[in-house]
Amino acid sequence: MAQKEIKSRLEMQDLYFPEYSFKYNKKQGKMNLTTRFNVNYAEKTDDKNQVRIELNTLIADDENSFELKLTALAFFKLNPEGLTEKEAMEILKTNTVAIMFPFVRSQVSLLTTQPGMTPILLQPINVEALVENIFNEE
């Protein structure tokens, strides 16, 4: 039985980490870390089905002894054939961030793996709720 090739409507064309900063002053005891995310979304001027997504992550503690800022930048292209404009927009705003998030989690773990420190593993998040909150604030 021949298998039919299934191609995704959404294609990640590029992803990289253009910027990060990391500050760690080793202290005794458990750090109380908080994590914040921000998403910047931009459509290509001549093609609204191509987008640039910037996912900014900030992890910091209350006592200012730990701070990690990480920027992930990705470019996506959507084949909108058969989709309504609302469906296409939802895919471009939500699915893109969901695709990027595992890469961000991995990068955070890599950056925080060092002697004397327990690596940080970001927990999975509800990307739909995150994106909804961010775009409702605009």
mmCIF file of N, CA and C in Angstrom:
data_model
loop_
_atom_site.group_PDB
_atom_site.id
_atom_site.type_symbol
_atom_site.label_atom_id
_atom_site.label_comp_id
_atom_site.label_asym_id
_atom_site.label_seq_id
_atom_site.Cartn_x
_atom_site.Cartn_y
_atom_site.Cartn_z
ATOM 1 N N MET A 1 0.841 -1.177 0.000
ATOM 2 C CA MET A 1 0.000 0.000 0.000
ATOM 3 C C MET A 1 0.888 1.244 0.000
ATOM 4 N N ALA A 2 0.724 2.087 -0.967
ATOM 5 C CA ALA A 2 1.519 3.313 -1.073
ATOM 6 C C ALA A 2 1.036 4.339 -0.058
ATOM 7 N N GLN A 3 1.974 4.998 0.545
ATOM 8 C CA GLN A 3 1.622 6.020 1.519
ATOM 9 C C GLN A 3 1.564 7.371 0.838
ATOM 10 N N LYS A 4 0.544 8.116 1.203
ATOM 11 C CA LYS A 4 0.366 9.447 0.651
ATOM 12 C C LYS A 4 1.186 10.435 1.470
ATOM 13 N N GLU A 5 1.897 11.306 0.780
ATOM 14 C CA GLU A 5 2.691 12.315 1.477
ATOM 15 C C GLU A 5 1.754 13.370 2.053
ATOM 16 N N ILE A 6 1.930 13.629 3.335
ATOM 17 C CA ILE A 6 1.124 14.642 4.000
ATOM 18 C C ILE A 6 2.041 15.806 4.340
ATOM 19 N N LYS A 7 1.690 16.970 3.856
ATOM 20 C CA LYS A 7 2.515 18.142 4.072
ATOM 21 C C LYS A 7 1.761 19.134 4.946
ATOM 22 N N SER A 8 2.439 19.701 5.912
ATOM 23 C CA SER A 8 1.843 20.684 6.806
ATOM 24 C C SER A 8 1.558 21.987 6.066
ATOM 25 N N ARG A 9 0.499 22.645 6.459
ATOM 26 C CA ARG A 9 0.183 23.955 5.894
ATOM 27 C C ARG A 9 1.150 25.020 6.408
ATOM 28 N N LEU A 10 1.699 24.769 7.603
ATOM 29 C CA LEU A 10 2.565 25.741 8.256
ATOM 30 C C LEU A 10 4.014 25.261 8.173
ATOM 31 N N GLU A 11 4.885 26.118 7.673
ATOM 32 C CA GLU A 11 6.288 25.763 7.502
ATOM 33 C C GLU A 11 7.173 26.760 8.254
ATOM 34 N N MET A 12 8.031 26.244 9.139
ATOM 35 C CA MET A 12 9.001 27.104 9.799
ATOM 36 C C MET A 12 10.193 27.234 8.864
ATOM 37 N N GLN A 13 10.465 28.442 8.438
ATOM 38 C CA GLN A 13 11.546 28.664 7.497
ATOM 39 C C GLN A 13 12.885 28.914 8.183
ATOM 40 N N ASP A 14 12.845 29.439 9.395
ATOM 41 C CA ASP A 14 14.089 29.704 10.115
ATOM 42 C C ASP A 14 13.772 29.915 11.591
ATOM 43 N N LEU A 15 14.722 29.560 12.452
ATOM 44 C CA LEU A 15 14.616 29.803 13.888
ATOM 45 C C LEU A 15 16.024 29.954 14.436
ATOM 46 N N TYR A 16 16.226 30.993 15.221
ATOM 47 C CA TYR A 16 17.521 31.183 15.872
ATOM 48 C C TYR A 16 17.338 32.037 17.121
ATOM 49 N N PHE A 17 18.405 32.118 17.912
ATOM 50 C CA PHE A 17 18.405 32.874 19.160
ATOM 51 C C PHE A 17 19.371 34.050 18.994
ATOM 52 N N PRO A 18 18.870 35.215 18.592
ATOM 53 C CA PRO A 18 19.756 36.334 18.299
ATOM 54 C C PRO A 18 20.333 37.022 19.540
ATOM 55 N N GLU A 19 19.709 36.776 20.697
ATOM 56 C CA GLU A 19 20.170 37.502 21.878
ATOM 57 C C GLU A 19 19.806 36.750 23.154
ATOM 58 N N TYR A 20 20.744 36.770 24.098
ATOM 59 C CA TYR A 20 20.434 36.286 25.433
ATOM 60 C C TYR A 20 21.376 36.950 26.423
ATOM 61 N N SER A 21 20.930 37.032 27.662
ATOM 62 C CA SER A 21 21.796 37.487 28.747
ATOM 63 C C SER A 21 21.504 36.604 29.949
ATOM 64 N N PHE A 22 22.558 36.363 30.718
ATOM 65 C CA PHE A 22 22.459 35.424 31.826
ATOM 66 C C PHE A 22 23.262 35.973 32.994
ATOM 67 N N LYS A 23 22.611 36.155 34.126
ATOM 68 C CA LYS A 23 23.264 36.623 35.339
ATOM 69 C C LYS A 23 22.970 35.631 36.450
ATOM 70 N N TYR A 24 24.025 35.177 37.120
ATOM 71 C CA TYR A 24 23.844 34.203 38.203
ATOM 72 C C TYR A 24 24.876 34.466 39.281
ATOM 73 N N ASN A 25 24.403 34.850 40.440
ATOM 74 C CA ASN A 25 25.240 35.000 41.631
ATOM 75 C C ASN A 25 24.854 33.873 42.564
ATOM 76 N N LYS A 26 25.705 32.877 42.630
ATOM 77 C CA LYS A 26 25.389 31.677 43.402
ATOM 78 C C LYS A 26 25.065 32.040 44.846
ATOM 79 N N LYS A 27 23.954 31.492 45.316
ATOM 80 C CA LYS A 27 23.560 31.695 46.704
ATOM 81 C C LYS A 27 23.053 30.378 47.254
ATOM 82 N N GLN A 28 23.050 30.282 48.549
ATOM 83 C CA GLN A 28 22.571 29.065 49.203
ATOM 84 C C GLN A 28 21.047 29.060 49.225
ATOM 85 N N GLY A 29 20.485 27.879 49.200
ATOM 86 C CA GLY A 29 19.038 27.749 49.278
ATOM 87 C C GLY A 29 18.381 27.768 47.911
ATOM 88 N N LYS A 30 17.097 27.547 47.941
ATOM 89 C CA LYS A 30 16.315 27.469 46.719
ATOM 90 C C LYS A 30 15.944 28.870 46.225
ATOM 91 N N MET A 31 16.100 29.082 44.938
ATOM 92 C CA MET A 31 15.697 30.364 44.343
ATOM 93 C C MET A 31 14.210 30.319 44.014
ATOM 94 N N ASN A 32 13.542 31.417 44.220
ATOM 95 C CA ASN A 32 12.135 31.546 43.874
ATOM 96 C C ASN A 32 12.055 32.226 42.506
ATOM 97 N N LEU A 33 11.994 31.420 41.449
ATOM 98 C CA LEU A 33 12.034 31.942 40.090
ATOM 99 C C LEU A 33 10.639 32.218 39.536
ATOM 100 N N THR A 34 10.534 33.292 38.782
ATOM 101 C CA THR A 34 9.309 33.583 38.038
ATOM 102 C C THR A 34 9.679 33.648 36.560
ATOM 103 N N THR A 35 8.744 33.266 35.727
ATOM 104 C CA THR A 35 8.978 33.242 34.289
ATOM 105 C C THR A 35 7.911 34.078 33.589
ATOM 106 N N ARG A 36 8.364 34.909 32.665
ATOM 107 C CA ARG A 36 7.440 35.718 31.857
ATOM 108 C C ARG A 36 7.795 35.557 30.389
ATOM 109 N N PHE A 37 6.761 35.567 29.572
ATOM 110 C CA PHE A 37 6.940 35.460 28.124
ATOM 111 C C PHE A 37 6.282 36.657 27.460
ATOM 112 N N ASN A 38 6.848 37.057 26.335
ATOM 113 C CA ASN A 38 6.256 38.098 25.511
ATOM 114 C C ASN A 38 6.420 37.678 24.053
ATOM 115 N N VAL A 39 5.381 37.885 23.274
ATOM 116 C CA VAL A 39 5.413 37.514 21.866
ATOM 117 C C VAL A 39 5.213 38.757 21.017
ATOM 118 N N ASN A 40 6.115 38.964 20.069
ATOM 119 C CA ASN A 40 5.961 40.030 19.087
ATOM 120 C C ASN A 40 5.713 39.360 17.737
ATOM 121 N N TYR A 41 4.655 39.809 17.088
ATOM 122 C CA TYR A 41 4.177 39.179 15.865
ATOM 123 C C TYR A 41 4.173 40.223 14.757
ATOM 124 N N ALA A 42 4.731 39.891 13.611
ATOM 125 C CA ALA A 42 4.720 40.819 12.479
ATOM 126 C C ALA A 42 4.499 40.052 11.188
ATOM 127 N N GLU A 43 3.549 40.539 10.389
ATOM 128 C CA GLU A 43 3.304 39.962 9.065
ATOM 129 C C GLU A 43 4.263 40.588 8.063
ATOM 130 N N LYS A 44 4.617 39.810 7.058
ATOM 131 C CA LYS A 44 5.427 40.351 5.966
ATOM 132 C C LYS A 44 4.563 41.376 5.225
ATOM 133 N N THR A 45 5.150 42.481 4.880
ATOM 134 C CA THR A 45 4.404 43.585 4.288
ATOM 135 C C THR A 45 3.595 43.180 3.058
ATOM 136 N N ASP A 46 4.180 42.392 2.188
ATOM 137 C CA ASP A 46 3.500 42.032 0.946
ATOM 138 C C ASP A 46 2.839 40.653 0.967
ATOM 139 N N ASP A 47 2.881 39.965 2.125
ATOM 140 C CA ASP A 47 2.270 38.634 2.213
ATOM 141 C C ASP A 47 1.893 38.336 3.659
ATOM 142 N N LYS A 48 0.616 38.464 3.988
ATOM 143 C CA LYS A 48 0.170 38.272 5.377
ATOM 144 C C LYS A 48 0.258 36.811 5.831
ATOM 145 N N ASN A 49 0.590 35.897 4.920
ATOM 146 C CA ASN A 49 0.752 34.485 5.267
ATOM 147 C C ASN A 49 2.200 34.127 5.600
ATOM 148 N N GLN A 50 3.054 35.134 5.645
ATOM 149 C CA GLN A 50 4.430 34.955 6.112
ATOM 150 C C GLN A 50 4.606 35.859 7.327
ATOM 151 N N VAL A 51 5.079 35.276 8.425
ATOM 152 C CA VAL A 51 5.183 36.038 9.667
ATOM 153 C C VAL A 51 6.545 35.880 10.320
ATOM 154 N N ARG A 52 6.844 36.865 11.132
ATOM 155 C CA ARG A 52 8.049 36.876 11.967
ATOM 156 C C ARG A 52 7.549 36.852 13.406
ATOM 157 N N ILE A 53 8.004 35.870 14.166
ATOM 158 C CA ILE A 53 7.595 35.718 15.560
ATOM 159 C C ILE A 53 8.828 35.868 16.436
ATOM 160 N N GLU A 54 8.747 36.780 17.393
ATOM 161 C CA GLU A 54 9.807 36.962 18.377
ATOM 162 C C GLU A 54 9.237 36.550 19.724
ATOM 163 N N LEU A 55 9.829 35.533 20.324
ATOM 164 C CA LEU A 55 9.387 35.025 21.620
ATOM 165 C C LEU A 55 10.458 35.368 22.650
ATOM 166 N N ASN A 56 10.111 36.302 23.538
ATOM 167 C CA ASN A 56 11.032 36.739 24.588
ATOM 168 C C ASN A 56 10.690 36.041 25.894
ATOM 169 N N THR A 57 11.724 35.519 26.545
ATOM 170 C CA THR A 57 11.560 34.815 27.810
ATOM 171 C C THR A 57 12.410 35.511 28.860
ATOM 172 N N LEU A 58 11.821 35.736 30.031
ATOM 173 C CA LEU A 58 12.546 36.290 31.168
ATOM 174 C C LEU A 58 12.313 35.380 32.362
ATOM 175 N N ILE A 59 13.404 34.888 32.931
ATOM 176 C CA ILE A 59 13.342 34.074 34.145
ATOM 177 C C ILE A 59 14.194 34.805 35.177
ATOM 178 N N ALA A 60 13.609 35.124 36.319
ATOM 179 C CA ALA A 60 14.341 35.879 37.339
ATOM 180 C C ALA A 60 13.890 35.452 38.725
ATOM 181 N N ASP A 61 14.742 35.742 39.706
ATOM 182 C CA ASP A 61 14.370 35.468 41.091
ATOM 183 C C ASP A 61 14.059 36.769 41.820
ATOM 184 N N ASP A 62 13.462 36.643 43.002
ATOM 185 C CA ASP A 62 13.028 37.799 43.785
ATOM 186 C C ASP A 62 14.194 38.618 44.323
ATOM 187 N N GLU A 63 15.327 37.981 44.537
ATOM 188 C CA GLU A 63 16.451 38.643 45.193
ATOM 189 C C GLU A 63 17.491 39.177 44.214
ATOM 190 N N ASN A 64 17.171 39.170 42.941
ATOM 191 C CA ASN A 64 18.046 39.714 41.907
ATOM 192 C C ASN A 64 19.406 38.998 41.819
ATOM 193 N N SER A 65 19.423 37.700 42.163
ATOM 194 C CA SER A 65 20.678 36.950 42.040
ATOM 195 C C SER A 65 20.682 36.072 40.787
ATOM 196 N N PHE A 66 19.540 35.988 40.117
ATOM 197 C CA PHE A 66 19.445 35.182 38.898
ATOM 198 C C PHE A 66 18.545 35.902 37.901
ATOM 199 N N GLU A 67 19.022 35.984 36.657
ATOM 200 C CA GLU A 67 18.189 36.537 35.586
ATOM 201 C C GLU A 67 18.661 35.955 34.262
ATOM 202 N N LEU A 68 17.722 35.411 33.532
ATOM 203 C CA LEU A 68 17.993 34.890 32.200
ATOM 204 C C LEU A 68 16.992 35.516 31.241
ATOM 205 N N LYS A 69 17.519 36.207 30.249
ATOM 206 C CA LYS A 69 16.690 36.777 29.182
ATOM 207 C C LYS A 69 17.087 36.070 27.892
ATOM 208 N N LEU A 70 16.086 35.616 27.163
ATOM 209 C CA LEU A 70 16.338 34.859 25.942
ATOM 210 C C LEU A 70 15.352 35.295 24.865
ATOM 211 N N THR A 71 15.874 35.591 23.692
ATOM 212 C CA THR A 71 15.031 35.947 22.551
ATOM 213 C C THR A 71 15.146 34.865 21.490
ATOM 214 N N ALA A 72 13.998 34.344 21.084
ATOM 215 C CA ALA A 72 13.940 33.392 19.977
ATOM 216 C C ALA A 72 13.232 34.085 18.815
ATOM 217 N N LEU A 73 13.763 33.941 17.645
ATOM 218 C CA LEU A 73 13.205 34.578 16.463
ATOM 219 C C LEU A 73 12.961 33.513 15.406
ATOM 220 N N ALA A 74 11.748 33.496 14.863
ATOM 221 C CA ALA A 74 11.407 32.492 13.853
ATOM 222 C C ALA A 74 10.587 33.116 12.735
ATOM 223 N N PHE A 75 10.696 32.518 11.574
ATOM 224 C CA PHE A 75 9.945 32.951 10.397
ATOM 225 C C PHE A 75 9.123 31.772 9.899
ATOM 226 N N PHE A 76 7.858 32.013 9.650
ATOM 227 C CA PHE A 76 6.928 30.972 9.228
ATOM 228 C C PHE A 76 6.190 31.406 7.977
ATOM 229 N N LYS A 77 5.766 30.380 7.230
ATOM 230 C CA LYS A 77 4.945 30.601 6.034
ATOM 231 C C LYS A 77 3.756 29.654 6.111
ATOM 232 N N LEU A 78 2.574 30.173 5.799
ATOM 233 C CA LEU A 78 1.347 29.382 5.852
ATOM 234 C C LEU A 78 0.744 29.267 4.461
ATOM 235 N N ASN A 79 0.314 28.059 4.115
ATOM 236 C CA ASN A 79 -0.482 27.860 2.911
ATOM 237 C C ASN A 79 -1.942 27.945 3.355
ATOM 238 N N PRO A 80 -2.626 29.056 3.077
ATOM 239 C CA PRO A 80 -3.966 29.278 3.608
ATOM 240 C C PRO A 80 -5.096 28.623 2.811
ATOM 241 N N GLU A 81 -4.737 27.832 1.817
ATOM 242 C CA GLU A 81 -5.742 27.221 0.948
ATOM 243 C C GLU A 81 -6.775 26.447 1.772
ATOM 244 N N GLY A 82 -8.048 26.797 1.595
ATOM 245 C CA GLY A 82 -9.135 26.107 2.286
ATOM 246 C C GLY A 82 -9.392 26.601 3.703
ATOM 247 N N LEU A 83 -8.659 27.609 4.145
ATOM 248 C CA LEU A 83 -8.858 28.149 5.491
ATOM 249 C C LEU A 83 -9.551 29.504 5.428
ATOM 250 N N THR A 84 -10.346 29.774 6.435
ATOM 251 C CA THR A 84 -10.905 31.126 6.541
ATOM 252 C C THR A 84 -9.797 32.048 7.033
ATOM 253 N N GLU A 85 -9.997 33.341 6.894
ATOM 254 C CA GLU A 85 -8.986 34.296 7.366
ATOM 255 C C GLU A 85 -8.781 34.170 8.875
ATOM 256 N N LYS A 86 -9.867 33.931 9.619
ATOM 257 C CA LYS A 86 -9.770 33.770 11.074
ATOM 258 C C LYS A 86 -8.966 32.520 11.430
ATOM 259 N N GLU A 87 -9.204 31.409 10.736
ATOM 260 C CA GLU A 87 -8.453 30.173 10.989
ATOM 261 C C GLU A 87 -6.962 30.365 10.688
ATOM 262 N N ALA A 88 -6.679 31.035 9.574
ATOM 263 C CA ALA A 88 -5.285 31.282 9.192
ATOM 264 C C ALA A 88 -4.590 32.141 10.243
ATOM 265 N N MET A 89 -5.269 33.174 10.722
ATOM 266 C CA MET A 89 -4.689 34.060 11.732
ATOM 267 C C MET A 89 -4.430 33.312 13.033
ATOM 268 N N GLU A 90 -5.342 32.446 13.416
ATOM 269 C CA GLU A 90 -5.171 31.662 14.644
ATOM 270 C C GLU A 90 -3.958 30.730 14.540
ATOM 271 N N ILE A 91 -3.805 30.097 13.396
ATOM 272 C CA ILE A 91 -2.652 29.219 13.174
ATOM 273 C C ILE A 91 -1.362 30.025 13.243
ATOM 274 N N LEU A 92 -1.351 31.191 12.601
ATOM 275 C CA LEU A 92 -0.141 32.001 12.557
ATOM 276 C C LEU A 92 0.227 32.594 13.914
ATOM 277 N N LYS A 93 -0.745 32.821 14.758
ATOM 278 C CA LYS A 93 -0.445 33.406 16.068
ATOM 279 C C LYS A 93 -0.204 32.354 17.138
ATOM 280 N N THR A 94 -0.908 31.243 17.093
ATOM 281 C CA THR A 94 -0.815 30.255 18.166
ATOM 282 C C THR A 94 0.123 29.100 17.826
ATOM 283 N N ASN A 95 -0.072 28.485 16.685
ATOM 284 C CA ASN A 95 0.737 27.303 16.339
ATOM 285 C C ASN A 95 2.213 27.638 16.186
ATOM 286 N N THR A 96 2.504 28.838 15.713
ATOM 287 C CA THR A 96 3.903 29.232 15.557
ATOM 288 C C THR A 96 4.613 29.248 16.916
ATOM 289 N N VAL A 97 3.969 29.820 17.921
ATOM 290 C CA VAL A 97 4.560 29.872 19.263
ATOM 291 C C VAL A 97 4.664 28.466 19.843
ATOM 292 N N ALA A 98 3.660 27.643 19.609
ATOM 293 C CA ALA A 98 3.693 26.259 20.105
ATOM 294 C C ALA A 98 4.857 25.482 19.477
ATOM 295 N N ILE A 99 5.157 25.756 18.231
ATOM 296 C CA ILE A 99 6.278 25.096 17.555
ATOM 297 C C ILE A 99 7.609 25.593 18.130
ATOM 298 N N MET A 100 7.694 26.870 18.450
ATOM 299 C CA MET A 100 8.931 27.466 18.959
ATOM 300 C C MET A 100 9.236 27.061 20.402
ATOM 301 N N PHE A 101 8.207 26.823 21.198
ATOM 302 C CA PHE A 101 8.396 26.652 22.633
ATOM 303 C C PHE A 101 9.351 25.516 23.019
ATOM 304 N N PRO A 102 9.290 24.339 22.403
ATOM 305 C CA PRO A 102 10.262 23.289 22.773
ATOM 306 C C PRO A 102 11.719 23.701 22.536
ATOM 307 N N PHE A 103 11.963 24.512 21.511
ATOM 308 C CA PHE A 103 13.317 25.004 21.255
ATOM 309 C C PHE A 103 13.760 25.961 22.365
ATOM 310 N N VAL A 104 12.832 26.801 22.832
ATOM 311 C CA VAL A 104 13.129 27.719 23.930
ATOM 312 C C VAL A 104 13.413 26.930 25.205
ATOM 313 N N ARG A 105 12.582 25.934 25.490
ATOM 314 C CA ARG A 105 12.801 25.092 26.677
ATOM 315 C C ARG A 105 14.190 24.453 26.638
ATOM 316 N N SER A 106 14.566 23.919 25.498
ATOM 317 C CA SER A 106 15.868 23.280 25.340
ATOM 318 C C SER A 106 16.998 24.284 25.543
ATOM 319 N N GLN A 107 16.870 25.462 24.961
ATOM 320 C CA GLN A 107 17.916 26.480 25.073
ATOM 321 C C GLN A 107 18.079 26.937 26.522
ATOM 322 N N VAL A 108 16.978 27.115 27.252
ATOM 323 C CA VAL A 108 17.048 27.492 28.664
ATOM 324 C C VAL A 108 17.796 26.423 29.452
ATOM 325 N N SER A 109 17.494 25.168 29.199
ATOM 326 C CA SER A 109 18.189 24.074 29.898
ATOM 327 C C SER A 109 19.679 24.068 29.575
ATOM 328 N N LEU A 110 20.022 24.258 28.315
ATOM 329 C CA LEU A 110 21.431 24.287 27.916
ATOM 330 C C LEU A 110 22.183 25.438 28.589
ATOM 331 N N LEU A 111 21.565 26.612 28.612
ATOM 332 C CA LEU A 111 22.224 27.782 29.186
ATOM 333 C C LEU A 111 22.407 27.670 30.697
ATOM 334 N N THR A 112 21.548 26.921 31.353
ATOM 335 C CA THR A 112 21.624 26.838 32.818
ATOM 336 C C THR A 112 22.289 25.556 33.308
ATOM 337 N N THR A 113 22.801 24.760 32.406
ATOM 338 C CA THR A 113 23.530 23.545 32.803
ATOM 339 C C THR A 113 24.988 23.932 33.023
ATOM 340 N N GLN A 114 25.339 24.056 34.281
ATOM 341 C CA GLN A 114 26.710 24.391 34.635
ATOM 342 C C GLN A 114 27.000 23.864 36.036
ATOM 343 N N PRO A 115 28.252 23.733 36.384
ATOM 344 C CA PRO A 115 28.595 23.195 37.706
ATOM 345 C C PRO A 115 27.972 24.024 38.834
ATOM 346 N N GLY A 116 27.451 23.330 39.817
ATOM 347 C CA GLY A 116 26.901 23.996 40.990
ATOM 348 C C GLY A 116 25.502 24.556 40.810
ATOM 349 N N MET A 117 24.887 24.278 39.683
ATOM 350 C CA MET A 117 23.550 24.808 39.428
ATOM 351 C C MET A 117 22.661 23.699 38.901
ATOM 352 N N THR A 118 21.437 23.653 39.403
ATOM 353 C CA THR A 118 20.465 22.713 38.871
ATOM 354 C C THR A 118 19.883 23.319 37.599
ATOM 355 N N PRO A 119 19.977 22.628 36.468
ATOM 356 C CA PRO A 119 19.444 23.184 35.214
ATOM 357 C C PRO A 119 17.954 23.501 35.336
ATOM 358 N N ILE A 120 17.558 24.539 34.676
ATOM 359 C CA ILE A 120 16.150 24.940 34.675
ATOM 360 C C ILE A 120 15.447 24.227 33.534
ATOM 361 N N LEU A 121 14.355 23.590 33.848
ATOM 362 C CA LEU A 121 13.510 22.957 32.844
ATOM 363 C C LEU A 121 12.156 23.642 32.890
ATOM 364 N N LEU A 122 11.884 24.425 31.869
ATOM 365 C CA LEU A 122 10.584 25.090 31.808
ATOM 366 C C LEU A 122 9.496 24.048 31.649
ATOM 367 N N GLN A 123 8.441 24.213 32.394
ATOM 368 C CA GLN A 123 7.302 23.312 32.307
ATOM 369 C C GLN A 123 6.507 23.615 31.036
ATOM 370 N N PRO A 124 5.839 22.621 30.488
ATOM 371 C CA PRO A 124 4.962 22.897 29.341
ATOM 372 C C PRO A 124 3.926 23.941 29.744
ATOM 373 N N ILE A 125 3.529 24.751 28.792
ATOM 374 C CA ILE A 125 2.550 25.791 29.075
ATOM 375 C C ILE A 125 1.370 25.682 28.123
ATOM 376 N N ASN A 126 0.298 26.346 28.494
ATOM 377 C CA ASN A 126 -0.874 26.449 27.631
ATOM 378 C C ASN A 126 -0.605 27.599 26.667
ATOM 379 N N VAL A 127 -0.080 27.278 25.502
ATOM 380 C CA VAL A 127 0.319 28.287 24.529
ATOM 381 C C VAL A 127 -0.884 29.099 24.062
ATOM 382 N N GLU A 128 -2.012 28.440 23.892
ATOM 383 C CA GLU A 128 -3.216 29.146 23.444
ATOM 384 C C GLU A 128 -3.593 30.248 24.433
ATOM 385 N N ALA A 129 -3.559 29.945 25.730
ATOM 386 C CA ALA A 129 -3.887 30.945 26.752
ATOM 387 C C ALA A 129 -2.831 32.048 26.786
ATOM 388 N N LEU A 130 -1.558 31.681 26.657
ATOM 389 C CA LEU A 130 -0.484 32.668 26.638
ATOM 390 C C LEU A 130 -0.673 33.655 25.494
ATOM 391 N N VAL A 131 -0.871 33.141 24.308
ATOM 392 C CA VAL A 131 -1.025 33.990 23.127
ATOM 393 C C VAL A 131 -2.288 34.840 23.248
ATOM 394 N N GLU A 132 -3.361 34.263 23.717
ATOM 395 C CA GLU A 132 -4.614 35.002 23.890
ATOM 396 C C GLU A 132 -4.415 36.171 24.854
ATOM 397 N N ASN A 133 -3.740 35.938 25.986
ATOM 398 C CA ASN A 133 -3.492 36.989 26.961
ATOM 399 C C ASN A 133 -2.623 38.100 26.362
ATOM 400 N N ILE A 134 -1.582 37.720 25.632
ATOM 401 C CA ILE A 134 -0.673 38.705 25.059
ATOM 402 C C ILE A 134 -1.379 39.565 24.022
ATOM 403 N N PHE A 135 -2.143 38.939 23.123
ATOM 404 C CA PHE A 135 -2.777 39.707 22.054
ATOM 405 C C PHE A 135 -4.012 40.464 22.557
ATOM 406 N N ASN A 136 -4.605 40.062 23.659
ATOM 407 C CA ASN A 136 -5.721 40.820 24.248
ATOM 408 C C ASN A 136 -5.222 42.062 24.975
ATOM 409 N N GLU A 137 -3.951 42.071 25.402
ATOM 410 C CA GLU A 137 -3.373 43.223 26.075
ATOM 411 C C GLU A 137 -3.076 44.349 25.102
ATOM 412 N N GLU A 138 -2.939 44.044 23.818
ATOM 413 C CA GLU A 138 -2.572 45.070 22.821
ATOM 414 C C GLU A 138 -3.720 46.018 22.555
#
